[in-house]
Short mmCIF file of C-alpha atoms in Angstrom, two decimals:
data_model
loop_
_atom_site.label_atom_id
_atom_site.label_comp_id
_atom_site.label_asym_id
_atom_site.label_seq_id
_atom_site.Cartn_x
_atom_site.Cartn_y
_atom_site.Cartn_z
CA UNK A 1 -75.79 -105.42 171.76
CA UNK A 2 -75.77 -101.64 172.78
CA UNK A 3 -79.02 -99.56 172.38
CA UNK A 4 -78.92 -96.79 171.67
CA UNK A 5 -81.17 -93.86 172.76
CA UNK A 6 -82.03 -91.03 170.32
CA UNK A 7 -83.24 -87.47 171.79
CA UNK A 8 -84.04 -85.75 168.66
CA UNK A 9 -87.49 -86.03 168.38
CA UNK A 10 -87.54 -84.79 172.22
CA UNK A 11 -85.31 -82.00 171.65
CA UNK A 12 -87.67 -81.11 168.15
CA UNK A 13 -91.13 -80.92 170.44
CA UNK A 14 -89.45 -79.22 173.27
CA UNK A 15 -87.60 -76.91 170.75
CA UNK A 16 -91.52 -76.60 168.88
CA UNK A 17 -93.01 -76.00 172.41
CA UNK A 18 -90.62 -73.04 173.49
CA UNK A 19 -91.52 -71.56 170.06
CA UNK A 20 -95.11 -71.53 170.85
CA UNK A 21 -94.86 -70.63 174.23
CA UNK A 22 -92.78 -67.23 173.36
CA UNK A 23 -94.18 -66.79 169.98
CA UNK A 24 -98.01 -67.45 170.32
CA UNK A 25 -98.32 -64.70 173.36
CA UNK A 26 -96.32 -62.32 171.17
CA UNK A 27 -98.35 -62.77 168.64
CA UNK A 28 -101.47 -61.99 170.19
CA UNK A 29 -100.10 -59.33 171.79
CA UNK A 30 -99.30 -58.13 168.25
CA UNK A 31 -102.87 -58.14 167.24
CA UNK A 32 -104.76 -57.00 170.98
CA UNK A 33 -102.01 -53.79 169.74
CA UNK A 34 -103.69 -53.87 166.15
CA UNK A 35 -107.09 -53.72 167.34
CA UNK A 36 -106.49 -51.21 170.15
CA UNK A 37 -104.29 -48.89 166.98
CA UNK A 38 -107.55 -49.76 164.91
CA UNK A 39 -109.88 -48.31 167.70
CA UNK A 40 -107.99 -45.39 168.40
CA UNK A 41 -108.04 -44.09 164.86
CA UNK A 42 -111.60 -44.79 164.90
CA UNK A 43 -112.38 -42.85 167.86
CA UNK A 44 -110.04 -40.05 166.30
CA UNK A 45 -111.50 -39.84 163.08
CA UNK A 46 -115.42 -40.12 164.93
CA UNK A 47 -114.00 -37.20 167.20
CA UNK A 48 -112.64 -35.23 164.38
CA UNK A 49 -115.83 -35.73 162.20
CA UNK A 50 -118.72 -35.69 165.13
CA UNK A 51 -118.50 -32.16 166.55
CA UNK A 52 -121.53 -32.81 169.31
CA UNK A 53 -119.38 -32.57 172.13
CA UNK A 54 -118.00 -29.15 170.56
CA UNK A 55 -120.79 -27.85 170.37
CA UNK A 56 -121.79 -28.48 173.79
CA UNK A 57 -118.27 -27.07 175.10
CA UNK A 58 -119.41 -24.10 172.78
CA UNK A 59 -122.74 -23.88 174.01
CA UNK A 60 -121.20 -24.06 177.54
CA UNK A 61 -118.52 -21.50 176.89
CA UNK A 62 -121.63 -19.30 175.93
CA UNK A 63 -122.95 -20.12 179.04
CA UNK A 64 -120.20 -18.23 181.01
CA UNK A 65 -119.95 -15.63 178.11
CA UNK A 66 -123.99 -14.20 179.00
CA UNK A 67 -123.53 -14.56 182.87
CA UNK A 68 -119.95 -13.72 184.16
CA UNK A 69 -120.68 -9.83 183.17
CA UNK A 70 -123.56 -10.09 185.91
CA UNK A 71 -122.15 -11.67 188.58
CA UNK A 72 -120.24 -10.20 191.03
CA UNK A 73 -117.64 -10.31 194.09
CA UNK A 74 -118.91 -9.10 197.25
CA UNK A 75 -116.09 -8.10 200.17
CA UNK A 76 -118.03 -7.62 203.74
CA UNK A 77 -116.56 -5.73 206.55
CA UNK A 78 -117.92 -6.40 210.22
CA UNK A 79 -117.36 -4.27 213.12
CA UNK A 80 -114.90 -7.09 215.46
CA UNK A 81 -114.48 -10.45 215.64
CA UNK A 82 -113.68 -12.96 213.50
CA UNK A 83 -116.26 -11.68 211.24
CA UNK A 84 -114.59 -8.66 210.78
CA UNK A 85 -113.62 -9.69 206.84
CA UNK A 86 -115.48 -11.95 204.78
CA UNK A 87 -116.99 -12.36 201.51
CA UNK A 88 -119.28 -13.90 199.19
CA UNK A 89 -121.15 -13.41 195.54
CA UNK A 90 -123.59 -11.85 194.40
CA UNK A 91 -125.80 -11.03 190.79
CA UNK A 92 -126.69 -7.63 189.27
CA UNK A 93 -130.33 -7.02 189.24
CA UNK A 94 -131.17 -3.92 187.54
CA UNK A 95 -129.18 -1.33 185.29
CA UNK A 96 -130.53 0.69 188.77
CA UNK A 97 -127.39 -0.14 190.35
CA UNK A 98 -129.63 -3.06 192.73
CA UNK A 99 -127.30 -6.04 193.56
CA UNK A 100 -128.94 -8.90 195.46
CA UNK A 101 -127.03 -11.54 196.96
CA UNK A 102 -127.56 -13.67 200.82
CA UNK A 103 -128.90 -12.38 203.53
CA UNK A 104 -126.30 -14.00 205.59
CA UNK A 105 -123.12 -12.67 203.62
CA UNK A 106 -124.01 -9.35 204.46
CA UNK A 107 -125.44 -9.60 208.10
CA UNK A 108 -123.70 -7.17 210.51
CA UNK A 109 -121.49 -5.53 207.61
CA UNK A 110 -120.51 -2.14 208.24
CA UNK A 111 -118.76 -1.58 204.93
CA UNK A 112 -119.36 -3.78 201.51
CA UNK A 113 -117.17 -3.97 198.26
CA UNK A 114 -118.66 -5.13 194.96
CA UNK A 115 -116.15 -6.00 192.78
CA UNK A 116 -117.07 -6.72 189.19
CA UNK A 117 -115.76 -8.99 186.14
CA UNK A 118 -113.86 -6.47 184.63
CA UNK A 119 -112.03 -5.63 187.60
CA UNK A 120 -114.29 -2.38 188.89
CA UNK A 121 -114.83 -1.76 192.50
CA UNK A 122 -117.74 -0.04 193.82
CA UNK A 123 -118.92 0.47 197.81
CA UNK A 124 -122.19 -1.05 198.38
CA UNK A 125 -124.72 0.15 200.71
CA UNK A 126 -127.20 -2.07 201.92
CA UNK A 127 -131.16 -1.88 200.34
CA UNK A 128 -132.81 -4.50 202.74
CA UNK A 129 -132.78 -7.82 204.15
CA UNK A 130 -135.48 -10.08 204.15
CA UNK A 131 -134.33 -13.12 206.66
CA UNK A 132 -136.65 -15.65 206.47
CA UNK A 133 -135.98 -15.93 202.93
CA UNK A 134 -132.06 -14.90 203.14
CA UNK A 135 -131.97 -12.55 200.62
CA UNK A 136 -130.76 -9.25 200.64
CA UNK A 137 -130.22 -6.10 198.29
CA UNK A 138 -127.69 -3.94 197.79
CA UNK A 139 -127.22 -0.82 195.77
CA UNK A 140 -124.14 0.55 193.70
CA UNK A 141 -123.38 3.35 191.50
CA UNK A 142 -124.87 3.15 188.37
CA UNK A 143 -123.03 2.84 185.01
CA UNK A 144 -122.56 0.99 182.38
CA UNK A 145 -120.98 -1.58 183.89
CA UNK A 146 -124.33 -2.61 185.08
CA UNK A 147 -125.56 -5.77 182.93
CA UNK A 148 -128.64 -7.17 184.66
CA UNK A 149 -128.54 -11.25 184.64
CA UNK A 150 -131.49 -12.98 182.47
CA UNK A 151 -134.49 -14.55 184.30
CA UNK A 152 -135.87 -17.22 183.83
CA UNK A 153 -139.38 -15.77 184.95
CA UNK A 154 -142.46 -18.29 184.52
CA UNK A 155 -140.71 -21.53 183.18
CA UNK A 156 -140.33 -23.94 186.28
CA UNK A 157 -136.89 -25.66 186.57
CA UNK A 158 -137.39 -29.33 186.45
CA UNK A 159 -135.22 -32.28 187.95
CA UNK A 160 -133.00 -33.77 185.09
CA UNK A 161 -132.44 -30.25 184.45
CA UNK A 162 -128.63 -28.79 183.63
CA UNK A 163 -127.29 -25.96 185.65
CA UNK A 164 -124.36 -24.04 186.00
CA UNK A 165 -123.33 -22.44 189.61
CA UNK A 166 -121.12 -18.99 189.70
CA UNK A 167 -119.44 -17.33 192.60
CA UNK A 168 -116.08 -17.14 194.48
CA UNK A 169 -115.63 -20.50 196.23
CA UNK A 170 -112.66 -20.28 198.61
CA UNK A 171 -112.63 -16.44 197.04
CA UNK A 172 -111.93 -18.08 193.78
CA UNK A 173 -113.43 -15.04 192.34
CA UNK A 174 -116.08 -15.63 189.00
CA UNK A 175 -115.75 -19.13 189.50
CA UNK A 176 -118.19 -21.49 187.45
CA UNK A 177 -119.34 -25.49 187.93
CA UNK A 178 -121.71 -27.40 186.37
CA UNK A 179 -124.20 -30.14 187.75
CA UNK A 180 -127.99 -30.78 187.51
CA UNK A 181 -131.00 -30.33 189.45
CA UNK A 182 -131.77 -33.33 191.92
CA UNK A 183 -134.58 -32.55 193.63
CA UNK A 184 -137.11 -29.90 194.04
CA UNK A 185 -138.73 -28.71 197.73
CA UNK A 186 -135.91 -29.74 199.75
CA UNK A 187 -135.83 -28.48 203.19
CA UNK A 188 -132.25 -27.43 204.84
CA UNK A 189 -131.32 -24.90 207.59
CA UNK A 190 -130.47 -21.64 205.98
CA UNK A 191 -127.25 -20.04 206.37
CA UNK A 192 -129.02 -17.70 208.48
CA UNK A 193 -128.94 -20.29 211.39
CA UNK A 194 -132.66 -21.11 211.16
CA UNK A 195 -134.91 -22.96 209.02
CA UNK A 196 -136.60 -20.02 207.16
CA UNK A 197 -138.60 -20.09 204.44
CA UNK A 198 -136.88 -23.19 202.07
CA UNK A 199 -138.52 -25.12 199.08
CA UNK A 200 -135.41 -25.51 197.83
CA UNK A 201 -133.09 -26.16 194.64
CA UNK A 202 -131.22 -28.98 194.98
CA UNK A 203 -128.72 -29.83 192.81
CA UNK A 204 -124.88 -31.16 192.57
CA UNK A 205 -123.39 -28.85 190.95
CA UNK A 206 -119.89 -27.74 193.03
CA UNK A 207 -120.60 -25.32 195.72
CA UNK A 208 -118.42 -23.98 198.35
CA UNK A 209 -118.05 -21.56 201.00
CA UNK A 210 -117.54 -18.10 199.15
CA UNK A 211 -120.27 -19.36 196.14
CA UNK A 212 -123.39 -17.90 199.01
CA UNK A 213 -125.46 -15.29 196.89
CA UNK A 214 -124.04 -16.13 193.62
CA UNK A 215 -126.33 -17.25 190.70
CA UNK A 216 -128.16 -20.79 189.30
CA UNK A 217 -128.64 -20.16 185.73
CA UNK A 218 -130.01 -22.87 183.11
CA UNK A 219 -128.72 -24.07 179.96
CA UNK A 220 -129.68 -20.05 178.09
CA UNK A 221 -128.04 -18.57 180.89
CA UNK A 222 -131.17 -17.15 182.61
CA UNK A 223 -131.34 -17.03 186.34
CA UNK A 224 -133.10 -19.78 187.94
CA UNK A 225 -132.03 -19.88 191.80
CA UNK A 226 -129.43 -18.39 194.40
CA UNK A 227 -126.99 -20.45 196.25
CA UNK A 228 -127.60 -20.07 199.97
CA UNK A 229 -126.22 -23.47 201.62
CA UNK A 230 -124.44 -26.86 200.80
CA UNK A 231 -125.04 -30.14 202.73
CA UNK A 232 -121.57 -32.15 204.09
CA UNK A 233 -121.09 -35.47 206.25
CA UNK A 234 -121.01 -33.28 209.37
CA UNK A 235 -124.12 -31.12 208.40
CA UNK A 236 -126.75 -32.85 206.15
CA UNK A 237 -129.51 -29.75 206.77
CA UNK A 238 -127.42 -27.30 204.95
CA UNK A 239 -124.32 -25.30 205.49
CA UNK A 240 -121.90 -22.83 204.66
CA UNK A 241 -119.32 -24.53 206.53
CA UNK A 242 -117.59 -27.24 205.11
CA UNK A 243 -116.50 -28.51 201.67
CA UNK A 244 -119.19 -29.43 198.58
CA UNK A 245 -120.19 -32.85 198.93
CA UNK A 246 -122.39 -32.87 195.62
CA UNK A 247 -125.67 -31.60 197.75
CA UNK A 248 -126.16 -27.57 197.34
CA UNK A 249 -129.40 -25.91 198.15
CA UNK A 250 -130.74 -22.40 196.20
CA UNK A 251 -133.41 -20.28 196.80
CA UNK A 252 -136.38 -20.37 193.58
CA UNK A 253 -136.26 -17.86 191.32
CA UNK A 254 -140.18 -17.39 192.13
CA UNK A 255 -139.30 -16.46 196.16
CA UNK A 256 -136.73 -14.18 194.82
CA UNK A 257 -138.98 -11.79 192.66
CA UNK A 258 -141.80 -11.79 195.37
CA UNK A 259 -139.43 -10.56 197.62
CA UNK A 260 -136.56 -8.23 195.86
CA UNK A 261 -139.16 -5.62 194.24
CA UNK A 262 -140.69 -5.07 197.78
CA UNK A 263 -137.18 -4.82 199.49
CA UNK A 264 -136.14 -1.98 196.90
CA UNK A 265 -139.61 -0.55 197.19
CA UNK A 266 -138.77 -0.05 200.75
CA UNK A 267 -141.87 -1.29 202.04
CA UNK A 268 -142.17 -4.33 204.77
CA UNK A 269 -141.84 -8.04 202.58
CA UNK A 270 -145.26 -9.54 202.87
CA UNK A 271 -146.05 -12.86 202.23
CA UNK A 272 -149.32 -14.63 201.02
CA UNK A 273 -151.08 -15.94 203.60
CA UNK A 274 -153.50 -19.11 202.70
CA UNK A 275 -155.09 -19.98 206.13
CA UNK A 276 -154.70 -23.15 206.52
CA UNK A 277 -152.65 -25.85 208.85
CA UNK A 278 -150.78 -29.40 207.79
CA UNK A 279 -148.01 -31.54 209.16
CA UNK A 280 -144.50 -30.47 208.51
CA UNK A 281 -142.77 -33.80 207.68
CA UNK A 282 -145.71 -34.53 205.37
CA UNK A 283 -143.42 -36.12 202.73
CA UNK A 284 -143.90 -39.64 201.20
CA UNK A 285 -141.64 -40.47 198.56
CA UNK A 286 -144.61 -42.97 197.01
CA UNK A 287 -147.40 -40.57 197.22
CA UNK A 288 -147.98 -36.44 196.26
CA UNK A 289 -149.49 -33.78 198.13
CA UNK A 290 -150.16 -32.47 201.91
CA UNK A 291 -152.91 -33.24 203.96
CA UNK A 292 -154.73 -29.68 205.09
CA UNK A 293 -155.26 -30.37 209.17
CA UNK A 294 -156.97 -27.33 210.03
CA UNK A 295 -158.44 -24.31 207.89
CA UNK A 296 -158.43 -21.03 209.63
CA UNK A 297 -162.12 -19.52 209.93
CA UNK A 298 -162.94 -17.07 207.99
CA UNK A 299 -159.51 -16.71 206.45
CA UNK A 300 -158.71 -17.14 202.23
CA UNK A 301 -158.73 -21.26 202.03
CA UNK A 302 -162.18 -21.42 204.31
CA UNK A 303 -163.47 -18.42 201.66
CA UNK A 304 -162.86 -20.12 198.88
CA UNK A 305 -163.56 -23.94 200.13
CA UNK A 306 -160.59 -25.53 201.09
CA UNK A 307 -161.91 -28.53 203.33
CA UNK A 308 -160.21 -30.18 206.55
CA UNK A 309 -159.23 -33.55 204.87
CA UNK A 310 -157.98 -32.03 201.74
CA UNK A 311 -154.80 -32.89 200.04
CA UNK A 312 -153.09 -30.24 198.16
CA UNK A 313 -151.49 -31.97 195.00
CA UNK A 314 -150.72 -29.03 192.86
CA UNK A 315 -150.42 -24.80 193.39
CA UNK A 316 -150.62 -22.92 190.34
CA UNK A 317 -149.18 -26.04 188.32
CA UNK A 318 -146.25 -27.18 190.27
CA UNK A 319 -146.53 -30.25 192.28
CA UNK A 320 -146.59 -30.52 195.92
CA UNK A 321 -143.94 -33.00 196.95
CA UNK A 322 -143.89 -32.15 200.57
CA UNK A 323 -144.89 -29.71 203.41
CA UNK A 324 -141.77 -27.41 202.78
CA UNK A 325 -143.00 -27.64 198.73
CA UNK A 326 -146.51 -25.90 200.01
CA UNK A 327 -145.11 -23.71 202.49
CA UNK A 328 -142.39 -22.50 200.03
CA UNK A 329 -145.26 -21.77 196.65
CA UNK A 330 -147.41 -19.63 199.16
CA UNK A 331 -144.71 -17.59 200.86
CA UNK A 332 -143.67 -16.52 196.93
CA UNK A 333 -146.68 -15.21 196.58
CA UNK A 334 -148.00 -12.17 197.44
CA UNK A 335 -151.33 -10.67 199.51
CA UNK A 336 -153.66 -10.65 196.54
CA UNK A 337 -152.24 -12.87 194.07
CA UNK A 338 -154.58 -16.28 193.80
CA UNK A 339 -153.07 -19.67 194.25
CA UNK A 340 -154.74 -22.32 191.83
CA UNK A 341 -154.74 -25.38 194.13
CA UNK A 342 -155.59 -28.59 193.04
CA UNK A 343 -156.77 -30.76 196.36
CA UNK A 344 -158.00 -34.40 196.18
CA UNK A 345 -161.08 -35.04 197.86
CA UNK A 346 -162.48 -38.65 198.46
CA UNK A 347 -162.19 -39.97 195.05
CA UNK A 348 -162.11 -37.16 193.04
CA UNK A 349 -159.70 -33.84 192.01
CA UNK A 350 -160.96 -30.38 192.46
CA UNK A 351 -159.61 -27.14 191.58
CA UNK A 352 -159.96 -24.00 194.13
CA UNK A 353 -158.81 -20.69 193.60
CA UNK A 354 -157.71 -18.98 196.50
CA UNK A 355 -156.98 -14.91 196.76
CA UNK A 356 -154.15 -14.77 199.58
CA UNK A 357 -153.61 -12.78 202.54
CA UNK A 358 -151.61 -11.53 204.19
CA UNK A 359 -149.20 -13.00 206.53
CA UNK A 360 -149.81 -12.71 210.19
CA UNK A 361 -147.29 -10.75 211.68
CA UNK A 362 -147.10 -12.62 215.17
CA UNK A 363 -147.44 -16.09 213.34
CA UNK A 364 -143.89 -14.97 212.11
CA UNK A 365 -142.11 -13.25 214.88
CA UNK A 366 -143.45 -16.72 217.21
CA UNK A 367 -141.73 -18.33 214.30
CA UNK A 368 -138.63 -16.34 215.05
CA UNK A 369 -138.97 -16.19 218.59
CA UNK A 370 -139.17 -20.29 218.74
CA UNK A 371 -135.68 -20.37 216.93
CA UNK A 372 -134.25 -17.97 219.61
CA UNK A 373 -135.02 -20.19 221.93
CA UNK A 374 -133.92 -23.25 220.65
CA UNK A 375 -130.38 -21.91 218.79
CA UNK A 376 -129.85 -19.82 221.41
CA UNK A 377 -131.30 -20.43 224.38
CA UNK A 378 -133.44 -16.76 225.11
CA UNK A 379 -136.94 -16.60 225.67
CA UNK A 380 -138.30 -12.93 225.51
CA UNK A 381 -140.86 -11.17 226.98
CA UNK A 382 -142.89 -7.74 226.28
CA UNK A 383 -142.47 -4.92 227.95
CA UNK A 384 -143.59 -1.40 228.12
CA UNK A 385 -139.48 -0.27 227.51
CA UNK A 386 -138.56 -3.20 225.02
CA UNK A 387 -138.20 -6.74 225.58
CA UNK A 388 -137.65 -8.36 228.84
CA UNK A 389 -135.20 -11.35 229.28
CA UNK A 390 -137.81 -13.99 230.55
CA UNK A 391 -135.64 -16.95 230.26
CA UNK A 392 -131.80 -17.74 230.16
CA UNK A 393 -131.55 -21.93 228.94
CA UNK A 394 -128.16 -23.11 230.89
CA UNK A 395 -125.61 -24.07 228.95
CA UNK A 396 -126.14 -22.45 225.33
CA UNK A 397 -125.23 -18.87 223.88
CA UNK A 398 -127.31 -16.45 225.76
CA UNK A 399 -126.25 -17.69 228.96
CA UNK A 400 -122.48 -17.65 227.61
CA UNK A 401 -123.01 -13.88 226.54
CA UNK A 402 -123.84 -12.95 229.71
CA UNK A 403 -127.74 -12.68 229.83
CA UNK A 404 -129.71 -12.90 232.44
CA UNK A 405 -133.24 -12.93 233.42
CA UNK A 406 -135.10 -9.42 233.90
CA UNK A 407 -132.88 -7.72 231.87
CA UNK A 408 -134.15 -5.28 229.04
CA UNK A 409 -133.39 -5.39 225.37
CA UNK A 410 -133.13 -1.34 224.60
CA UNK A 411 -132.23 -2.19 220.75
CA UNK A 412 -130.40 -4.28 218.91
CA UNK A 413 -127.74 -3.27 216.55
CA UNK A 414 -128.00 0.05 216.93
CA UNK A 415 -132.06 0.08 216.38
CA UNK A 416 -134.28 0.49 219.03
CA UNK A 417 -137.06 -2.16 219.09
CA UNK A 418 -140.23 -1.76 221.21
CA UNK A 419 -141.01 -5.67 221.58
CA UNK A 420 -140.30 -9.17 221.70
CA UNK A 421 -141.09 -10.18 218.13
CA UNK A 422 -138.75 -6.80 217.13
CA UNK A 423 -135.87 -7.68 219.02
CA UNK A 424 -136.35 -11.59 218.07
CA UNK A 425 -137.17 -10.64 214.50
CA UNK A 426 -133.70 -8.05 214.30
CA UNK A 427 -131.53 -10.91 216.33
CA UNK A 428 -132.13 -13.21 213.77
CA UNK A 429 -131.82 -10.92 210.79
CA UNK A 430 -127.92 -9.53 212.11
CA UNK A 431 -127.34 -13.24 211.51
CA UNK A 432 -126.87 -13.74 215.30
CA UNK A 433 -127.99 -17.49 214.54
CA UNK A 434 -125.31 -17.89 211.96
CA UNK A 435 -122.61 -16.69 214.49
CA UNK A 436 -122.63 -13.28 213.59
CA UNK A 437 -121.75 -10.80 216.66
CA UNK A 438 -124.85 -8.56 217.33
CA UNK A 439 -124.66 -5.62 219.86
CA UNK A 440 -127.10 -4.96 222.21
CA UNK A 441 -128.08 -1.99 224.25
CA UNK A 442 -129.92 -3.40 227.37
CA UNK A 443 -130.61 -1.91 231.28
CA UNK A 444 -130.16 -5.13 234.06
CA UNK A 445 -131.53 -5.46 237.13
CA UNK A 446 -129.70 -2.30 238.67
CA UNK A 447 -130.98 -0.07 236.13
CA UNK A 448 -127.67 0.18 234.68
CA UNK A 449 -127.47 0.84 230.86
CA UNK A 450 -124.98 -1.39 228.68
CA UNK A 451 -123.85 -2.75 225.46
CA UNK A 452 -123.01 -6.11 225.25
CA UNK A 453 -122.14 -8.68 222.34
CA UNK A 454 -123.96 -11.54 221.37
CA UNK A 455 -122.92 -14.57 219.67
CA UNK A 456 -124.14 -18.22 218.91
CA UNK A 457 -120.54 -19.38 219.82
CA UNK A 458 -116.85 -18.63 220.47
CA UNK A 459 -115.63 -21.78 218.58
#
């Protein structure tokens, strides 16, 4: 007798199984799409009913509202080379017509432009420099065009902090970016070519080439720093070379108002002298404050106490988080002003109040006349004429420009200097460090009188 084979119920749970197989993914896919529809609207209707991010964009809009007015374009003309055009930023100080921007963007300029937000040109002539501290002043014709930036004089920016960077990156003129501040006291090579006097701003807010000079306002749009330099992969000490890698460097608000009033005054920038000696890479991430070394006798910190074996924690209420910190608090103060310092001592804290100096001339110009020699390769001498070339390093600019040993610096761009520390502390200040060209007058071994041109490099 035949059998016979049935395949229905087969065909009815393969038949079942393709149904579940297409239907079961669809149908989930279905609902994932419901959910993500049901989240959307949600988010829409939070957006359209939650206006805090609004407000911020409002409150940020604001931002460049109060400041763009005060900022401004600055267009530098040099005398040859490749610095012949170049430009940076700048901030109005005063409805006196001052403008202060970078030492650096102006250094060897024989003709500056300051263009404005509403389009207004004006030629700029130049105030003073003050190099170890890169800044500079300008002044322009009054008018009132003039709206002086806010200040944020007294309150201490803090890390955490939000700020908001203006200038003309890549001549982007009245550009603006936003970051925060990400450390305080930093330490970076100036755009001047030398270290300076730093304590800087850092933050990560964009910077760029073209954004030197320009302001770092807080959240009310008051002026809290000056961009001077940004850190890249090829230069972590600070640039102006290079693209913004999310490290930028400005100069204090506190340095700049010890030093702008006395450039427009006209009178040499002093700085506060304290009189005493520590290490310079005293930094310790785990622990605060500088070790004094040495205490100059006689001078303010031996006057008022200050002890070898002291550690400075705190200067007129700001924390000391490293040697460039101290160094940084003292040089934006003035001869005169008193420094609160609180020092630990054994086991305990105790509070000195110390009336500065003033700053040693020679203890700056050897300052400037050790970064001669080591960015440039030139070692000067005195003389009864000038400055005598006492040493030519092989290899490195000054050799390259032509330098030798015995001749005599006459003056240096254009302005006669009767010294060493003059013609080391007017090399440096042309920006010779930073690659500007500098002209010299000097008399070589012959007797014969020249002018020459100095540079850092040809590259």
């Amino acid at each position: 007798m035949r059998r016979i084979v049935s395949f229905g119920p087969a065909f009815v749970v393969l038949a079942s199984s393709a149904v579940v197989l297409f239907a079961v993914p669809g149908a989930i896919h279905a609902i994932s799409s419901a959910q993500t529809r049901a989240r959307v609207t949600l988010a829409r209707e939070t957006l359209d009913t939650d206006d805090i991010l609004e407000r911020v964009n409002a409150a940020v809009r604001e931002v460049a509202a109060a400041v763009e007015p005060s900022v401004v374009h600055i267009q530098v003309a040099g005398a040859e080379g490749r610095f012949r055009s170049t430009s940076g930023s700048g901030w109005v100080y005063d409805e006196n017509g001052h403008v202060v921007t970078n030492a650096h963007v102006v250094a060897g300029a024989t003709s500056m432009q300051v263009q404005f937000f509403d389009g207004r040109v004006s030629r700029a002539t130049l105030v003073g420099t003050d190099a170890p501290s890169d800044i500079a002043v300008l002044r322009v014709e009054q008018g009132p065009h003039l709206i002086p930036i806010r200040r944020a004089t007294g309150d201490r920016v803090m890390k955490g902090e939000r700020v908001f960077a203006f200038g003309s990156p890549f001549g982007f003129k009245f550009s603006m970016s936003e970051g925060v501040v990400s450390a305080l006291g930093r330490s970076a090579r100036t755009a001047m070519g030398f270290a300076g006097l730093s304590n800087f701003i850092q933050t990560d807010a964009a910077v760029n080439p073209g954004n030197s000079g320009g302001p770092l306002v807080d959240v009310r749009g008051r002026l809290v720093g000056m961009n001077v330099a940004i850190a890249t992969a090829a230069e972590s000490r600070g640039s102006t070379e290079g693209q913004s890698a999310g490290i930028s460097f400005a100069i204090p608000l506190a340095m700049i108002e010890s030093r702008v009033p006395q450039l427009i005054a006209g009178g040499p920038v002093l700085s506060g002298f304290l009189g005493i000696s520590f290490p310079n890479d005293a930094y310790d991430a785990g622990v605060s404050g500088v070790p004094v070394t040495d205490v100059t006798p006689g001078g303010p910190a031996a006057r008022a106490g200050v002890q070898v074996g002291d550690v400075i924690v705190r200067i007129n209420g700001s924390p000391v988080v490293g040697s460039e910190s101290l160094r940084g608090e003292i040089s934006s103060l003035s001869p005169g002003q008193v420094a609160a310092l609180e020092v630990r001592r054994d086991d305990e804290v105790v509070e000195i109040k110390v009336t500065l100096g003033e700053f040693p001339r020679r203890a700056r110009a050897a300052e400037y006349q050790r970064e001669l020699a080591s960015g440039f390769g030139l070692v000067l001498r005195d003389v009864s004429e000038g400055a005598v070339v006492w040493e030519v390093a092989p290899g490195m600019g000054a050799q390259g420009a032509g330098l030798e040993r015995g001749m005599i610096v006459r003056s240096v761009a254009g302005k006669p200097v009767k010294d060493a520390d003059e013609a080391a502390t007017e090399l440096l200040s042309q920006g010779l460090l930073a690659g500007r060209p500098v002209r010299v007058q000097i008399v070589d071994a012959e007797g014969v009188q020249k002018t020459i041109t100095l540079r850092e490099s040809d590259e």
